[in-house]
């Protein structure tokens, strides 16, 4: 089975479980509080994933170390490229 | 670090709203700090729509600026 089919079948199973609880398809009669938690659950998981992604990106950006030697090397390469291109006629 | 704090705050508020509040008595004072439950689905839906619109508009603007007129002999 391909990865796509795996993901789709997993999502389908979870979706059927969610629908069975939210719309009371099995006649289980869940308590009111459970129903109130259940129906926004897919959106809640998406928002939680979004928050986690945002937080991870923010954390990684904030803790990214400066690379002094790489920065100096890059500046030198930029200067070299500029002079080279100017000699070949490109105007900045 | 501000982004981390903001996403943490958003996550805590949204978790309280969706997961915790249904198990709290309906006459507790905390319910006054949260909108009706319908908005917990509507507001992220609107945010997702705005995000898609923004990304689509950005791509359209960039592609429009980079169009080259056809060369004629």
PDB file of C-alpha atoms in Angstrom, chain A residues 5-57:
ATOM      1  CA  UNK A   5      -3.328   5.197   0.820  1.00  0.00           C
ATOM      2  CA  UNK A   6      -2.035   4.595   4.345  1.00  0.00           C
ATOM      3  CA  UNK A   7      -2.641   8.220   5.362  1.00  0.00           C
ATOM      4  CA  UNK A   8      -6.048   8.313   3.686  1.00  0.00           C
ATOM      5  CA  UNK A   9      -7.235   5.096   5.331  1.00  0.00           C
ATOM      6  CA  UNK A  10      -5.971   6.287   8.729  1.00  0.00           C
ATOM      7  CA  UNK A  11      -7.764   9.616   8.299  1.00  0.00           C
ATOM      8  CA  UNK A  12     -10.920   7.828   7.137  1.00  0.00           C
ATOM      9  CA  UNK A  13     -10.960   5.608  10.214  1.00  0.00           C
ATOM     10  CA  UNK A  14     -10.523   8.615  12.507  1.00  0.00           C
ATOM     11  CA  UNK A  15     -13.166  10.523  10.552  1.00  0.00           C
ATOM     12  CA  UNK A  16     -15.678   7.698  10.894  1.00  0.00           C
ATOM     13  CA  UNK A  17     -14.995   7.464  14.640  1.00  0.00           C
ATOM     14  CA  UNK A  18     -15.470  11.243  15.006  1.00  0.00           C
ATOM     15  CA  UNK A  19     -18.716  11.213  13.000  1.00  0.00           C
ATOM     16  CA  UNK A  20     -20.023   8.245  15.003  1.00  0.00           C
ATOM     17  CA  UNK A  21     -19.535  10.172  18.258  1.00  0.00           C
ATOM     18  CA  UNK A  22     -20.558  13.649  17.051  1.00  0.00           C
ATOM     19  CA  UNK A  23     -23.703  12.665  15.148  1.00  0.00           C
ATOM     20  CA  UNK A  24     -24.588   9.765  17.455  1.00  0.00           C
ATOM     21  CA  UNK A  25     -24.695   7.246  14.601  1.00  0.00           C
ATOM     22  CA  UNK A  26     -24.356   4.200  16.848  1.00  0.00           C
ATOM     23  CA  UNK A  27     -27.074   5.183  19.279  1.00  0.00           C
ATOM     24  CA  UNK A  28     -24.552   5.462  22.132  1.00  0.00           C
ATOM     25  CA  UNK A  29     -26.144   8.692  23.475  1.00  0.00           C
ATOM     26  CA  UNK A  30     -22.942  10.404  24.720  1.00  0.00           C
ATOM     27  CA  UNK A  31     -23.296  12.972  27.521  1.00  0.00           C
ATOM     28  CA  UNK A  32     -23.736  16.624  26.480  1.00  0.00           C
ATOM     29  CA  UNK A  33     -20.198  17.639  27.515  1.00  0.00           C
ATOM     30  CA  UNK A  34     -18.653  14.906  25.308  1.00  0.00           C
ATOM     31  CA  UNK A  35     -20.702  16.094  22.317  1.00  0.00           C
ATOM     32  CA  UNK A  36     -19.620  19.689  22.951  1.00  0.00           C
ATOM     33  CA  UNK A  37     -15.947  18.663  22.920  1.00  0.00           C
ATOM     34  CA  UNK A  38     -16.311  16.294  19.989  1.00  0.00           C
ATOM     35  CA  UNK A  39     -17.754  18.444  17.216  1.00  0.00           C
ATOM     36  CA  UNK A  40     -15.012  21.121  17.040  1.00  0.00           C
ATOM     37  CA  UNK A  41     -12.312  18.460  17.477  1.00  0.00           C
ATOM     38  CA  UNK A  42     -10.981  18.348  13.850  1.00  0.00           C
ATOM     39  CA  UNK A  43     -10.645  22.152  13.766  1.00  0.00           C
ATOM     40  CA  UNK A  44      -9.044  22.077  17.216  1.00  0.00           C
ATOM     41  CA  UNK A  45      -6.410  19.567  16.039  1.00  0.00           C
ATOM     42  CA  UNK A  46      -5.659  21.732  12.996  1.00  0.00           C
ATOM     43  CA  UNK A  47      -5.302  24.861  15.156  1.00  0.00           C
ATOM     44  CA  UNK A  48      -3.094  22.948  17.609  1.00  0.00           C
ATOM     45  CA  UNK A  49      -0.888  21.786  14.717  1.00  0.00           C
ATOM     46  CA  UNK A  50      -0.710  25.377  13.472  1.00  0.00           C
ATOM     47  CA  UNK A  51       0.278  26.689  16.922  1.00  0.00           C
ATOM     48  CA  UNK A  52       2.923  23.987  17.283  1.00  0.00           C
ATOM     49  CA  UNK A  53       4.360  24.795  13.841  1.00  0.00           C
ATOM     50  CA  UNK A  54       4.381  28.537  14.574  1.00  0.00           C
ATOM     51  CA  UNK A  55       6.046  27.991  17.948  1.00  0.00           C
ATOM     52  CA  UNK A  56       8.693  25.663  16.489  1.00  0.00           C
ATOM     53  CA  UNK A  57       9.526  28.110  13.696  1.00  0.00           C
TER      54      UNK A  57
END
